[in-house]
Every structure is written in structure tokens, then in C-alpha cells.
Short mmCIF file of C-alpha atoms in Angstrom, two decimals:
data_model
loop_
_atom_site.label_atom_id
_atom_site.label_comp_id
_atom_site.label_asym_id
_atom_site.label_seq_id
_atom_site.Cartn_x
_atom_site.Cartn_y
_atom_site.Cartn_z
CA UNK A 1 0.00 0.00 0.00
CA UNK A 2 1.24 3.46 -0.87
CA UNK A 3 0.47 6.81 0.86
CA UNK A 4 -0.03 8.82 -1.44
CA UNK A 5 -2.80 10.55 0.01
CA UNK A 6 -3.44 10.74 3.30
CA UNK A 7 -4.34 7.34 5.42
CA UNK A 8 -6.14 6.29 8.26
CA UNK A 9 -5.87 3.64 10.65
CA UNK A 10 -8.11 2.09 13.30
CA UNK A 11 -6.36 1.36 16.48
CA UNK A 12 -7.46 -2.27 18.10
CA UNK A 13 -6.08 -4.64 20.00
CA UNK A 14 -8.42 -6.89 18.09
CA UNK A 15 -8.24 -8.16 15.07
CA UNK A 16 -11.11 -10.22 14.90
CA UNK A 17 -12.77 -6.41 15.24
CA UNK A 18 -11.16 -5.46 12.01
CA UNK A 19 -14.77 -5.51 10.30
CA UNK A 20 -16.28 -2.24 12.07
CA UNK A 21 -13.20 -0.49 10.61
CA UNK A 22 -14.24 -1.30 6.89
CA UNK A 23 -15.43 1.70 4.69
CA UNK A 24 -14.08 4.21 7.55
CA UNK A 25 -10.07 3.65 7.90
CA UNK A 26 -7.54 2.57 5.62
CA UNK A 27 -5.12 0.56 7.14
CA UNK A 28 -5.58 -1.00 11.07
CA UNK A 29 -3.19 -0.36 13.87
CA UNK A 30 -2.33 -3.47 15.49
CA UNK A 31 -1.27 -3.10 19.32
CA UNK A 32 0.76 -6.17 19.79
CA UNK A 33 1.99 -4.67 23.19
CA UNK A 34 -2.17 -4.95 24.46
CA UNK A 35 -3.48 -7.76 22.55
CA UNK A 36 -3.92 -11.55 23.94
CA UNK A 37 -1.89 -13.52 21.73
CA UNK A 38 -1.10 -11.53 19.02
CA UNK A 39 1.05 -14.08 17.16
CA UNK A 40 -1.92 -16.36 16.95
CA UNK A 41 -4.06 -13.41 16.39
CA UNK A 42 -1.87 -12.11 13.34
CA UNK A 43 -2.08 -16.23 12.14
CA UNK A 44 -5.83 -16.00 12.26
CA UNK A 45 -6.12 -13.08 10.29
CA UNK A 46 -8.57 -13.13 7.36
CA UNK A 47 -9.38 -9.23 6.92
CA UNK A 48 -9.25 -7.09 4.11
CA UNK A 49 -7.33 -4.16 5.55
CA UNK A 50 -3.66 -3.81 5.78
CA UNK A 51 -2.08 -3.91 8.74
CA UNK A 52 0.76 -1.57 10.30
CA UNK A 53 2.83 -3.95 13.31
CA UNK A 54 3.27 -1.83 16.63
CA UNK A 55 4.56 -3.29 19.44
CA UNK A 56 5.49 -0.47 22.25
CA UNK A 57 7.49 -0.89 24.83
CA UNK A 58 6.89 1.14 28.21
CA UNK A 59 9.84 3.34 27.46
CA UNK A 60 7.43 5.00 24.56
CA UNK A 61 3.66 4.61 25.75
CA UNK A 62 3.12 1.22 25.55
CA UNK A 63 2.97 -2.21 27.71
CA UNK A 64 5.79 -4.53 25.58
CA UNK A 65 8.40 -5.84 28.25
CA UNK A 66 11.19 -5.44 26.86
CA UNK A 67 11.90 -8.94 26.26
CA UNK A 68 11.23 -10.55 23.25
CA UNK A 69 9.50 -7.42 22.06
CA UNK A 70 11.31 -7.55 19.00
CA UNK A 71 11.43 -10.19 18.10
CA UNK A 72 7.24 -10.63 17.99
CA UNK A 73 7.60 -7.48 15.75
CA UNK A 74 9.59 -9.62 13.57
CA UNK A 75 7.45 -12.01 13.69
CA UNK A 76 4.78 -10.10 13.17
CA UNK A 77 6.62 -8.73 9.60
CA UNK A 78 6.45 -12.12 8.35
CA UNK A 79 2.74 -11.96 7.56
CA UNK A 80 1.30 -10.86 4.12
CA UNK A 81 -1.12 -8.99 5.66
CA UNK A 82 1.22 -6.59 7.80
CA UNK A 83 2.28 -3.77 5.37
CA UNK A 84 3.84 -1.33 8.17
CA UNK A 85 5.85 -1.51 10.78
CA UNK A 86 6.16 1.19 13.23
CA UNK A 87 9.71 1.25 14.99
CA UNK A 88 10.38 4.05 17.75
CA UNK A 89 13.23 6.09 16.35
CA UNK A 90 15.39 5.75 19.62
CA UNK A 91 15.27 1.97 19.04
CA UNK A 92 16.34 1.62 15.18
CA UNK A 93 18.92 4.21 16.30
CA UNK A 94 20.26 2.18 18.67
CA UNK A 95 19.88 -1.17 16.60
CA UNK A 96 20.55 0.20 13.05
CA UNK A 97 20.62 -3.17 11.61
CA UNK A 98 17.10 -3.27 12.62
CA UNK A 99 16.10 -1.64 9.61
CA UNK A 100 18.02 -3.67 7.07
CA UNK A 101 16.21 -6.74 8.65
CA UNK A 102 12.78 -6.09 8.46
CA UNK A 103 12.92 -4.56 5.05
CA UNK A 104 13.79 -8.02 4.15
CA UNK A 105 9.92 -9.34 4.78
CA UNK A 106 9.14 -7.03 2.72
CA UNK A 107 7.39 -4.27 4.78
CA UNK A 108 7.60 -0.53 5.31
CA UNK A 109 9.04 1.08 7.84
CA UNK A 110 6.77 3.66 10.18
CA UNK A 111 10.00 5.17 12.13
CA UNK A 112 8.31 7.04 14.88
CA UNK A 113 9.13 9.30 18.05
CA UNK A 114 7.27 10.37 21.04
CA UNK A 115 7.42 13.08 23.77
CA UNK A 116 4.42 12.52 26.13
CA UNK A 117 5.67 15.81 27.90
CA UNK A 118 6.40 18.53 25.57
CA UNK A 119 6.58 19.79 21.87
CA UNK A 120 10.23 20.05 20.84
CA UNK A 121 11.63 23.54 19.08
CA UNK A 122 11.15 24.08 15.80
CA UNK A 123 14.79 23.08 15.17
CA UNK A 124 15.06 19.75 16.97
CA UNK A 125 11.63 18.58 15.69
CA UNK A 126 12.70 18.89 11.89
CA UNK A 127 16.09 17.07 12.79
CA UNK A 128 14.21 14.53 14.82
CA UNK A 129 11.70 14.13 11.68
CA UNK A 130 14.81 14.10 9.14
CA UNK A 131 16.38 11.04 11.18
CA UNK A 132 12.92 9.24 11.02
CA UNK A 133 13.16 9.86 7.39
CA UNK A 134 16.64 8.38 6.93
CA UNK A 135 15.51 5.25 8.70
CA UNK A 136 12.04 4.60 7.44
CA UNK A 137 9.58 5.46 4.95
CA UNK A 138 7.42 7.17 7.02
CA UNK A 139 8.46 9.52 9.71
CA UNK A 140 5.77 9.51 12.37
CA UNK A 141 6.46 12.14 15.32
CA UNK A 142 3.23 12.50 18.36
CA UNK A 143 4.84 15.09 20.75
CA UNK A 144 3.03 16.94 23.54
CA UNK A 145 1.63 20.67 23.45
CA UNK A 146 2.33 23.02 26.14
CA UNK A 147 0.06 25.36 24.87
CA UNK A 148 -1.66 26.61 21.67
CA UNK A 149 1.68 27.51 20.07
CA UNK A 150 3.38 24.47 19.96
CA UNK A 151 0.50 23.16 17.99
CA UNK A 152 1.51 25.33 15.25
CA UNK A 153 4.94 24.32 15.45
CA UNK A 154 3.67 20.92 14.91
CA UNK A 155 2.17 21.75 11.97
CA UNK A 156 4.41 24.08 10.54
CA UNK A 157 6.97 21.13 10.75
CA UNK A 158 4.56 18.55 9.06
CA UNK A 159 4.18 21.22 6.66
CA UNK A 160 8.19 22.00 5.55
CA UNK A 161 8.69 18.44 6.14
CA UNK A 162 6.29 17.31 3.56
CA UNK A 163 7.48 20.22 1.22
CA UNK A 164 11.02 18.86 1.23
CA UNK A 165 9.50 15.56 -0.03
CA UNK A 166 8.59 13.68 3.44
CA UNK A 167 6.36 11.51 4.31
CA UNK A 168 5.52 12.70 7.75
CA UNK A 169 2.62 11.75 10.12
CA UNK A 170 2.11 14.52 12.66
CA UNK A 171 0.50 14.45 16.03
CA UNK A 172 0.27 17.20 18.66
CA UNK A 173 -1.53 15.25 21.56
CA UNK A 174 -3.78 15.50 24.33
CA UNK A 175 -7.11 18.04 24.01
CA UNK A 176 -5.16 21.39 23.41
CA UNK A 177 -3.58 19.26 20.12
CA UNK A 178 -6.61 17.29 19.12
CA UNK A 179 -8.11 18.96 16.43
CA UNK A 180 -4.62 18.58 14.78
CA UNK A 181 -5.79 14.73 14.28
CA UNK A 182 -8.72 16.34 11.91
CA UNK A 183 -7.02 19.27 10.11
CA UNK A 184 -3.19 17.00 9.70
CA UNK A 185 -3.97 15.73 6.64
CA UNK A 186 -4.26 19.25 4.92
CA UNK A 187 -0.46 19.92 5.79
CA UNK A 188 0.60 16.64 4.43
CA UNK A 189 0.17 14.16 7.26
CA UNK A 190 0.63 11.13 5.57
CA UNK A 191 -0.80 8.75 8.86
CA UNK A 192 -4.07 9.69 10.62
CA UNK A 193 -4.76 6.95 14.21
CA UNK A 194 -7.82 6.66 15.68
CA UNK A 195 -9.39 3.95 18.34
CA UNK A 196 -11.44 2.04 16.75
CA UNK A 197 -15.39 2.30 17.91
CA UNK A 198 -15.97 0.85 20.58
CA UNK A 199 -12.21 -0.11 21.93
CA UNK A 200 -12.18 0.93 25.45
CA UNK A 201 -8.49 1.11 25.38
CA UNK A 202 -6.89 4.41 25.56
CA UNK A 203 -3.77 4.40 23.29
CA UNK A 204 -2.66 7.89 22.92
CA UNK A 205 -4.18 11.50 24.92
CA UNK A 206 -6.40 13.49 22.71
CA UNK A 207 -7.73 10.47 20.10
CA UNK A 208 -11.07 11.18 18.41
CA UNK A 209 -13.25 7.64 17.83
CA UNK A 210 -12.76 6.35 14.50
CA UNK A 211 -16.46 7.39 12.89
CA UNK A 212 -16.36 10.64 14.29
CA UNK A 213 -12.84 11.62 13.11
CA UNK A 214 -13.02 10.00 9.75
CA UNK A 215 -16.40 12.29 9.41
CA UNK A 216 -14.71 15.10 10.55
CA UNK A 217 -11.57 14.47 8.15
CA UNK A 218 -13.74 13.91 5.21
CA UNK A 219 -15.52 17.56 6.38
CA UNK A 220 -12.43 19.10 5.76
CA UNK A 221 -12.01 17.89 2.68
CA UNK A 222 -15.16 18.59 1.16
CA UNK A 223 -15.59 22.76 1.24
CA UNK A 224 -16.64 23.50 -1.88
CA UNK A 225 -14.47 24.77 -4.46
CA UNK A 226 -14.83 28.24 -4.70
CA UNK A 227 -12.32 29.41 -7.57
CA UNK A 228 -14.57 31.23 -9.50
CA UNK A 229 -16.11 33.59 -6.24
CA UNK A 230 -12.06 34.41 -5.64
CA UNK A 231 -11.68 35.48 -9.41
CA UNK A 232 -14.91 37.52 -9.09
CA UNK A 233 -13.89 39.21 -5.42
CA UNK A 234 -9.88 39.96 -7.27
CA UNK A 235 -11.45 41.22 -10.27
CA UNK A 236 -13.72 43.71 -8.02
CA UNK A 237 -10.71 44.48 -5.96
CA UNK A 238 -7.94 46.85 -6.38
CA UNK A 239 -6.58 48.87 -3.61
CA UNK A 240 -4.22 51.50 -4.75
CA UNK A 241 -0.99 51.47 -3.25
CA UNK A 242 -1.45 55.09 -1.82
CA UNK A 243 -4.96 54.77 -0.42
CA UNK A 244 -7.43 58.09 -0.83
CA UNK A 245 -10.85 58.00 -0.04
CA UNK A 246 -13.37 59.73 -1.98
CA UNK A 247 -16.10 59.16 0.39
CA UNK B 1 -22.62 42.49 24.11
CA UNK B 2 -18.89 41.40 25.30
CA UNK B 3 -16.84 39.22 22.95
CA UNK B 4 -15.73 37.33 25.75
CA UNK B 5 -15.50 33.73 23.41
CA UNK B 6 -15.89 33.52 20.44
CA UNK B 7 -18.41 34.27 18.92
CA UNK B 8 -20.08 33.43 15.50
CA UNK B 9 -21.72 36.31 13.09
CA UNK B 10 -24.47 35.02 10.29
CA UNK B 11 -23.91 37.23 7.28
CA UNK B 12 -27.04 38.56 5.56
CA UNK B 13 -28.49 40.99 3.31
CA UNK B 14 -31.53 40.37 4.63
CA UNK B 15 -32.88 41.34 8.02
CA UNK B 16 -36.10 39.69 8.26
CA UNK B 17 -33.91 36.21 7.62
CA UNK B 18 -32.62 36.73 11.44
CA UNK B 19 -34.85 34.29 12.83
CA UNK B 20 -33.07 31.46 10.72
CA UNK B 21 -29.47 32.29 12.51
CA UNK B 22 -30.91 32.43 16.39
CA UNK B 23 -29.83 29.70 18.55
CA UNK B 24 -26.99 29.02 15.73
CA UNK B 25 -25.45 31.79 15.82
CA UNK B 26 -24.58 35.26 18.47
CA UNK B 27 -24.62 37.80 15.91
CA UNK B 28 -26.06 39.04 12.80
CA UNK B 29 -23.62 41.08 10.00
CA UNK B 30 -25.58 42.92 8.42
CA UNK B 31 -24.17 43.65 4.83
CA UNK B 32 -25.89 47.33 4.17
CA UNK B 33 -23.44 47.54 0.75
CA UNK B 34 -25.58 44.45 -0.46
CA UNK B 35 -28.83 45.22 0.79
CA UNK B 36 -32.02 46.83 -0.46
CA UNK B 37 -32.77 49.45 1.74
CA UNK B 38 -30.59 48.83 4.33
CA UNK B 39 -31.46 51.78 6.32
CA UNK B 40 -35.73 50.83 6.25
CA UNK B 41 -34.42 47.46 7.06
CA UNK B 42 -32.48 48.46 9.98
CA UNK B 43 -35.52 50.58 11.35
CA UNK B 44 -38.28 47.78 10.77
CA UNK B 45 -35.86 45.01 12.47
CA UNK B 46 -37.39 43.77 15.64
CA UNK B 47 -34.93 40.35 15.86
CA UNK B 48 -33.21 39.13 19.04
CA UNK B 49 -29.65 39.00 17.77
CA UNK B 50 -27.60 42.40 17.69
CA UNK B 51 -26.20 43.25 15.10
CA UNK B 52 -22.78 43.88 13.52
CA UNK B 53 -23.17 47.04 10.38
CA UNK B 54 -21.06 46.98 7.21
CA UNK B 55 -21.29 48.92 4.47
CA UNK B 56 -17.97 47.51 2.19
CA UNK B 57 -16.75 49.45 -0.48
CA UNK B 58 -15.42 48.20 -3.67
CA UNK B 59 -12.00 48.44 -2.76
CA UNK B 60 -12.49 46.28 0.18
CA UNK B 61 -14.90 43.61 -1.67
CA UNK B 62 -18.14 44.92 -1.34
CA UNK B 63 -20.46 46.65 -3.25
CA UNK B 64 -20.99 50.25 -2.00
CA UNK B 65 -20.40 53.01 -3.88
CA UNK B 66 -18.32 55.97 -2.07
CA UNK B 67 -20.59 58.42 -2.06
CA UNK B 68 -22.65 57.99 1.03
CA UNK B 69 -21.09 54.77 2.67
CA UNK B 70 -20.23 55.98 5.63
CA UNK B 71 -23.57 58.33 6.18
CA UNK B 72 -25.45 55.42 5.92
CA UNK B 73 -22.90 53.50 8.31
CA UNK B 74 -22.81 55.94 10.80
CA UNK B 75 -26.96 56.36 10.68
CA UNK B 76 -27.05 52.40 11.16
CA UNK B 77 -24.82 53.00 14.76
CA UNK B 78 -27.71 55.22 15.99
CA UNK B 79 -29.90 52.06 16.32
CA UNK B 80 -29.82 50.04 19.24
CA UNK B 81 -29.46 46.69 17.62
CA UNK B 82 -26.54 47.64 15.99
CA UNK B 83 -23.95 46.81 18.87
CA UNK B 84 -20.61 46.67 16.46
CA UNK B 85 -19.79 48.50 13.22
CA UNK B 86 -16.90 47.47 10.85
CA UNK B 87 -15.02 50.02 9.47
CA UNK B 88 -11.97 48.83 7.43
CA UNK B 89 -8.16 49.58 8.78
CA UNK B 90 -7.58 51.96 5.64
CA UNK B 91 -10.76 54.15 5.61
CA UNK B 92 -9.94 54.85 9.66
CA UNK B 93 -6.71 55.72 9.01
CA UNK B 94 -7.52 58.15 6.44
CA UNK B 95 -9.99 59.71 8.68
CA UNK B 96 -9.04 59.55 12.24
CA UNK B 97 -11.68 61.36 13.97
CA UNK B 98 -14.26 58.72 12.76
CA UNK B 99 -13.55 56.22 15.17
CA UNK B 100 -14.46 58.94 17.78
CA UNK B 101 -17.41 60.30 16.15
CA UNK B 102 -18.94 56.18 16.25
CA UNK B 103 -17.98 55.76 19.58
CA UNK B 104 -20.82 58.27 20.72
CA UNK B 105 -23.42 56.26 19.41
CA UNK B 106 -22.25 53.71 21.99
CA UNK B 107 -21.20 50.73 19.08
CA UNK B 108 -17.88 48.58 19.52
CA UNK B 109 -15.65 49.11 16.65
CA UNK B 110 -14.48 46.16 14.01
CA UNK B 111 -11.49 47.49 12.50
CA UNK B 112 -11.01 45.36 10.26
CA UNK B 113 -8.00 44.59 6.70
CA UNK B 114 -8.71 42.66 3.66
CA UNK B 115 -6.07 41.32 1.45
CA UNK B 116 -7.49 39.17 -1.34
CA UNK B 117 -4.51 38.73 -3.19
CA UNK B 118 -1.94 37.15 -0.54
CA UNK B 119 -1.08 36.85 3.33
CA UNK B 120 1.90 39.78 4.37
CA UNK B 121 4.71 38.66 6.03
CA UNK B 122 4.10 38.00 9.55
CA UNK B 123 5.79 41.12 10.80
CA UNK B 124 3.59 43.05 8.38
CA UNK B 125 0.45 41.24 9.55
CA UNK B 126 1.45 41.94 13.23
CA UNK B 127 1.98 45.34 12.58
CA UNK B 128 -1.50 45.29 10.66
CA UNK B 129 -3.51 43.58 13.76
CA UNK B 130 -1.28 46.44 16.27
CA UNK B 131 -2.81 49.19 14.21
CA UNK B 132 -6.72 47.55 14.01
CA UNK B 133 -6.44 46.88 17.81
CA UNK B 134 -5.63 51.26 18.41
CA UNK B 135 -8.67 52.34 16.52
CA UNK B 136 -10.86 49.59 17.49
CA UNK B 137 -12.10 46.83 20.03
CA UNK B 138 -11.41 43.91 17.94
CA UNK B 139 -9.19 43.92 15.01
CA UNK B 140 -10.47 41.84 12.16
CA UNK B 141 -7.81 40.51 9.29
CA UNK B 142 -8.44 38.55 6.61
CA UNK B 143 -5.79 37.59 4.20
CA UNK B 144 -5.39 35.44 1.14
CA UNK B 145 -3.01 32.25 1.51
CA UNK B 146 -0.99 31.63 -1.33
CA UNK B 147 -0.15 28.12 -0.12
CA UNK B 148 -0.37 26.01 3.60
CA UNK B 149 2.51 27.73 5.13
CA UNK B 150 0.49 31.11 5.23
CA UNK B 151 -2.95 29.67 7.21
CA UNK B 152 -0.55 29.31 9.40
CA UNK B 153 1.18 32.40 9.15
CA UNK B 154 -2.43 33.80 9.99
CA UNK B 155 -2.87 31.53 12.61
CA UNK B 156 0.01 32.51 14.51
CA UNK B 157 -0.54 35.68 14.51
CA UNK B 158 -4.02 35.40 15.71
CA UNK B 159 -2.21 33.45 18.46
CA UNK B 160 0.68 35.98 19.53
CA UNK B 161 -1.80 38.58 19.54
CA UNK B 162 -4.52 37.02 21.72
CA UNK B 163 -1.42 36.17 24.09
CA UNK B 164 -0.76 40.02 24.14
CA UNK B 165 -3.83 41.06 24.94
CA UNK B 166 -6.04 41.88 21.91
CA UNK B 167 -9.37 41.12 20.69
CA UNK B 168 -8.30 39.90 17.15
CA UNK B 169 -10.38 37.81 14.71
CA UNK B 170 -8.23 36.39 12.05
CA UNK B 171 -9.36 34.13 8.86
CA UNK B 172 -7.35 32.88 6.26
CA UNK B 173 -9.25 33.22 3.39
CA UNK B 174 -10.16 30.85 0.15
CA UNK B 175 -10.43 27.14 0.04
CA UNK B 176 -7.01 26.21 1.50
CA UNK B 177 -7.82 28.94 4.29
CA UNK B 178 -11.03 27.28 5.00
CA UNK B 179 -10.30 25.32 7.96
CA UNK B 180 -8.79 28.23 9.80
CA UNK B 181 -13.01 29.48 9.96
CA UNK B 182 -13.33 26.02 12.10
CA UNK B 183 -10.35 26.04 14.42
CA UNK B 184 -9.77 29.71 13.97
CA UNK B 185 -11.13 30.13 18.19
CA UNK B 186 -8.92 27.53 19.56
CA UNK B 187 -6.17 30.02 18.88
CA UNK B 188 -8.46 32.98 19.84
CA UNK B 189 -10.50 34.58 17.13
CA UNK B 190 -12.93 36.13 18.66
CA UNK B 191 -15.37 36.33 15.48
CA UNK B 192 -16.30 33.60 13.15
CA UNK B 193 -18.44 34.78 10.09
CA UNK B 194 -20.98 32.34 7.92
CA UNK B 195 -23.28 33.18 5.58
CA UNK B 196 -27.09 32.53 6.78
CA UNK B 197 -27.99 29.60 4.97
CA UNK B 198 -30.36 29.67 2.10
CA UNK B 199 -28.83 33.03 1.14
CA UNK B 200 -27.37 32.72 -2.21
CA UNK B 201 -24.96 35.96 -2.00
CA UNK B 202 -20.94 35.23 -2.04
CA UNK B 203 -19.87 37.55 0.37
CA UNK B 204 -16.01 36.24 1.27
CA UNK B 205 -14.10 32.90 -0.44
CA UNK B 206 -13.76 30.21 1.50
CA UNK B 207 -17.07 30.71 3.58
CA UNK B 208 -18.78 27.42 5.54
CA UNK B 209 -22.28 27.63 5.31
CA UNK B 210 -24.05 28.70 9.09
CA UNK B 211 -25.18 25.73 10.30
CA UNK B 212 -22.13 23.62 8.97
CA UNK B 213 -19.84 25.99 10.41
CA UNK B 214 -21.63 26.15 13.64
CA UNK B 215 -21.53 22.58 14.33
CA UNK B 216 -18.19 22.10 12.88
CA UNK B 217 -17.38 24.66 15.75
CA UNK B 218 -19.23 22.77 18.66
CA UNK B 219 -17.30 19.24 17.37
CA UNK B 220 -14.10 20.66 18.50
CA UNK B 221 -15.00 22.06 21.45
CA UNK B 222 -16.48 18.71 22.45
CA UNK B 223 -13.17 16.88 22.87
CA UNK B 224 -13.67 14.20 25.91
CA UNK B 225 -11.12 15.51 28.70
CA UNK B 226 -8.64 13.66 28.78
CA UNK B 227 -6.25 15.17 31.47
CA UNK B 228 -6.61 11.56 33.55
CA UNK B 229 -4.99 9.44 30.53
CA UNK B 230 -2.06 12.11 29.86
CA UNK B 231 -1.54 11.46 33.85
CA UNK B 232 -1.50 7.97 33.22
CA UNK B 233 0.41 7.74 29.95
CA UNK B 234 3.24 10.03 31.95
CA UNK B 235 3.58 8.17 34.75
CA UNK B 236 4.22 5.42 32.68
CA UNK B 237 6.64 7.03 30.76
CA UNK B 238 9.99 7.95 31.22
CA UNK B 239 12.55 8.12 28.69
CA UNK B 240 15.85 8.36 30.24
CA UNK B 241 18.33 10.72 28.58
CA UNK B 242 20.90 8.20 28.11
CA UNK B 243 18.43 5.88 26.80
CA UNK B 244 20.13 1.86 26.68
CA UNK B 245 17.73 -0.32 25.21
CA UNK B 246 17.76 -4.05 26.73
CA UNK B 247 15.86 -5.89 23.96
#
């Protein structure tokens, strides 16, 4: 599956609930690190979406000890259906071979980073997003707002990022950042989450439900196109550079 | 009436159409340059929504002529529906004493800047949104984005200038600016503007229809609180600076 425009994926624990995600998300989000058995989940797989592999350990969020944790991911690559894998940035940096590896079961790469506390500068994000980059095929950064600012520097990154020829998933979190889940996509967020309906797991501070933000994302998308009433308003329009009122 | 959220104006040309924006929207703008007898209108309306006066000229998109625009503007402040009058940046600033002259009719003043053509620099538009804020209560800009990078341009400046203090509503026009009419309040704006539905006139690119925009407004205000799971997900969370991976 390609990203070309922007995705988005139901976040379960479940795969057997797969089904309710049909017709609303693109892709699901399996979380190995909260499912029963997710080997033998994986093996009994018969849906039709793809799925991206994520199996966090504490350090970033999640509930994976850290044994064996990669090694499930691995696993996990080995099945047709898993299209993605999301790998936190601090781990392929520390295992670079990582990469190399699971490319080999023929997968893409979701390198990702999280900062559950704070947003950082404008600087350090785009570096941080540019390392993602170099290791994956999708650089996925969720970082935390401190206040309505660092939203837009959130944005703004997604933004340059995907100018420069990125493919970025952006994410400010909790409430303060959640309407950044709806309005990602029209900076160039390539990745969109969302619980799916029903799941009374909380994966990630400021989620919207699956139906409501895939309704709210497709709002966003459908304002009318008003070329025509622009060309009309320009055409009206002409204020002199040295302004003098007759009136 | 105090613009103490924000608040969200129904655009009409129409006054007897007032009952179709209560208990959707706070405000009715009244577009006099569009109107038939906007002055008769003005003295037969008997709605519960104050209103907001404007009387655009053609250099600023609308439709009055010069000669008499601001007679008729200044005749609509004498009514006591008419709690705010819009006056643009460039015809205040030409005539000073005007502001001072609608003040004694006991109306807030919309000072308000168009630019249909592009978004300034942000120093420019800061400077813009400083000068609105002298001669009025709420500065009003709306600007033209050439591409993503200037909604947010806008954005942040409605942003910096709600963190210094000022009543500032701020709209990034056209259909890429379109979103910023939805989210435009989470960084501030104090005014949102939609055309009443079922009226046919154009009055600004990039408009949401009333009722769309309204609820559009209310979805992302209604984001569950989630300040328990942040407390959660950082208490479970702690990256160490030196971070050694064991897996």
C-alpha cells in the first residue's frame, strides 16, 4: 500500500474487530503490546485491511516488556497482511541493523518518536523528523503541546517536512492538540490513528473515535471549491498602493 | 454584548432572515453595501440577535459606492441593535476622527483589513492587527493564503496577539484557508463569520455555510477531557536521557 494521500488507521487490539473499521479507515493499527496472543491473532487473520505492526514498549507509551518485544515485531513482519511496521526512532537508532532486517519481509518502515511531555523547538523537531526519514519510509512524530503555540509548530513542521519531499505523520496530543488529528492531513500528514469504535483502550491522549474523526476528516475535505467567487472578489478588488478616499 | 468567546456572526443581506441564525449563531452582520434598503431594514428590524453594520466598499470587496457609505454606516450606529460597526483599517486611518465620532453612538468598533490577493509577512500582519487593535475593540484581518505555510502564518498571529492582549479575529481566506473558519477560536479569534444559509450571496471565499460551520465549531469544542490518561500515559513514561535499550 502506498500513501499517497493521506491514510487512516483504526487502532485495536483486536483483530477479529477489524470488520467495524471497513469503509471508515484505511489501514488498522495493530497493538501487539495490548493484545492476547497476538502471534496467533496475526495467524488467524482473514481481513481485508492492511495492517501496520506496533509493538510499544513502556519506554514509549506502551505495555511490551522489553523482552522478546522484537522479536514478535519480527514475527509479526512475516505476515502478508502486515504492510507497516512502526519502529520508535530511539530503538532503530540504537539497533541500526534493525532496519536492514525487516525490510527483508518485505514491509515498510513507520520510524516514529514520542514526547508525552512537551513539543520540541522548531529546530530539533525537523532534525528529529529528518532522522525518522533516513531510517524509514514514514516519519511519524506524536509530541506533547504546552500550549496553543506548539500546535503550530507541529504543523508548521509537518508542513516543511512534507514540502522537502517527506512523508511525515504529525501528532500534537492531548485536548489542546486534538483537532490537529482532523485538520493533519491538509499539511501533508501522511498517517491519521484513531481507536477504533468501541475499543475501550486508551492508546494515545487526545484520540477522536474512528467514525467521528473519519467524518470530521472527510468535512475538511469537502468545502466546496470556490475558484470562481475568488476570481470575481480579485477582479472587483484593487486597492491602490497610496490609499485616498473619496467618500 | 462582550466578545468574551468567540463568537459566531451570520452574514445577511436580509434582516427579516434573522430568525433562521438564532440559537446558531450570536450575531447578525448585516451587509448594508448588499442590501435593499438597508437603512428601512435596519428601522423595521425587531430580531433578538444584535447586530454587527457593514457597508464595504469596492475596494475592500463589497459593493458600495463611495458616495454615502459611511452616512449610511454611521446612521445604522444610531440604532440600538446595531452593537458593532466594521469600518476597514484603511478608511480609519484616512480619517481619524471617525472612530471617535462612532464611539458616541455607543457601538464597539471592528477594525477590520482585507487582502485578497496574498497573506503579508508576519511582521507586516502583526503590525496590521497592532494598528486595528488602536482604533478599534477587535481587530479583524483577513488575508489570502498563497499556499499552507500562510494559514498558518495567519494563525500565529491570531495566536501571539490574543497572548498580548487583543481582541483579534483572524481568517485565512479561500479554500485552503477554510479550515482556519473552524479552528480559527482555539487560537483565539474572537469572530467567526458564515453566511445565513439559504442566502445565495458570495460575500467572502472560502465561507462554511451557518449551520455547517456552527456545528463544525461545537465538534471541536467537544473533545472528551482527557487530562486523567495524559496522567496515566506520563507516569508510565519515562525516557531516560541516556536511553540503553535491553531488547
Amino acid at each position: 500500500m502506498k500513501l499517497d494521500e493521506s491514510a487512516l488507521a483504526a487502532t485495536t487490539n483486536d483483530l477479529t474487530r477489524e470488520v467495524d473499521a471497513r469503509g471508515v479507515a484505511d489501514l488498522i493499527e495493530f497493538r501487539m503490546d495490548q493484545a492476547d496472543d497476538p502471534l496467533e491473532q496475526l495467524a488467524a487473520y482473514d481481513g481485508e485491511l492492511p495492517i501496520i505492526a506496533t509493538n510499544r514498549a513502556r519506554w514509549f507509551g506502551g505495555k511490551a516488556s522489553d523482552t522478546g518485544r522484537l522479536d514478535d515485531l519480527f514475527s509479526a513482519s512475516r505476515y502478508d497482511a502486515v504492510e507497516f511496521v512502526d519502529i520508535e526512532l530511539e530503538t532503530v537508532r540504537a539497533k541500526e541493523w534493525l532496519a536492514h532486517e525487516f525490510r527483508e519481509n518485505d514491509v515498510q518502515l513507520i520510524i516514529s518518536h514520542h514526547d508525552f511531555e512537551e513539543t520540541p523547538d522548531r529546530d530539533v523537531l525537523d532534525a528529529i523528523i529528518e532522522q525518522c526519514a533516513e531510517f524509514g519510509d514514514v516519519a511519524k512524530v506524536a509530541v506533547f503541546p504546552q500550549n496553543q503555540g506548539d500546535t503550530l509548530t507541529l504543523l508548521e513542521a509537518v508542513n516543511d517536512a512534507t514540502n522537502r519531499g517527506i512523508d511525515v505523520a504529525g501528532i500534537s496530543m492531548g485536548e489542546i492538540g486534538s483537532h490537529t488529528r482532523v485538520i493533519g492531513h491538509l499539511y501533508g500528514s501522511k498517517l491519521g490513528y484513531a481507536p477504533l469504535l468501541a475499543d475501550d483502550n486508551d492508546y494515545a491522549p487526545g484520540q477522536i473515535p474512528l467514525e467521528k474523526l473519519a467524518s470530521l476528516i472527510e468535512l475538511t475535505k469537502n468545502e466546496r471549491v470556490d475558484g470562481q467567487v475568488i476570481d470575481t472578489i480579485r477582479s472587483e478588488v484593487s486597492v491602490p498602493k497610496e490609499l485616498t478616499l473619496s467618500d
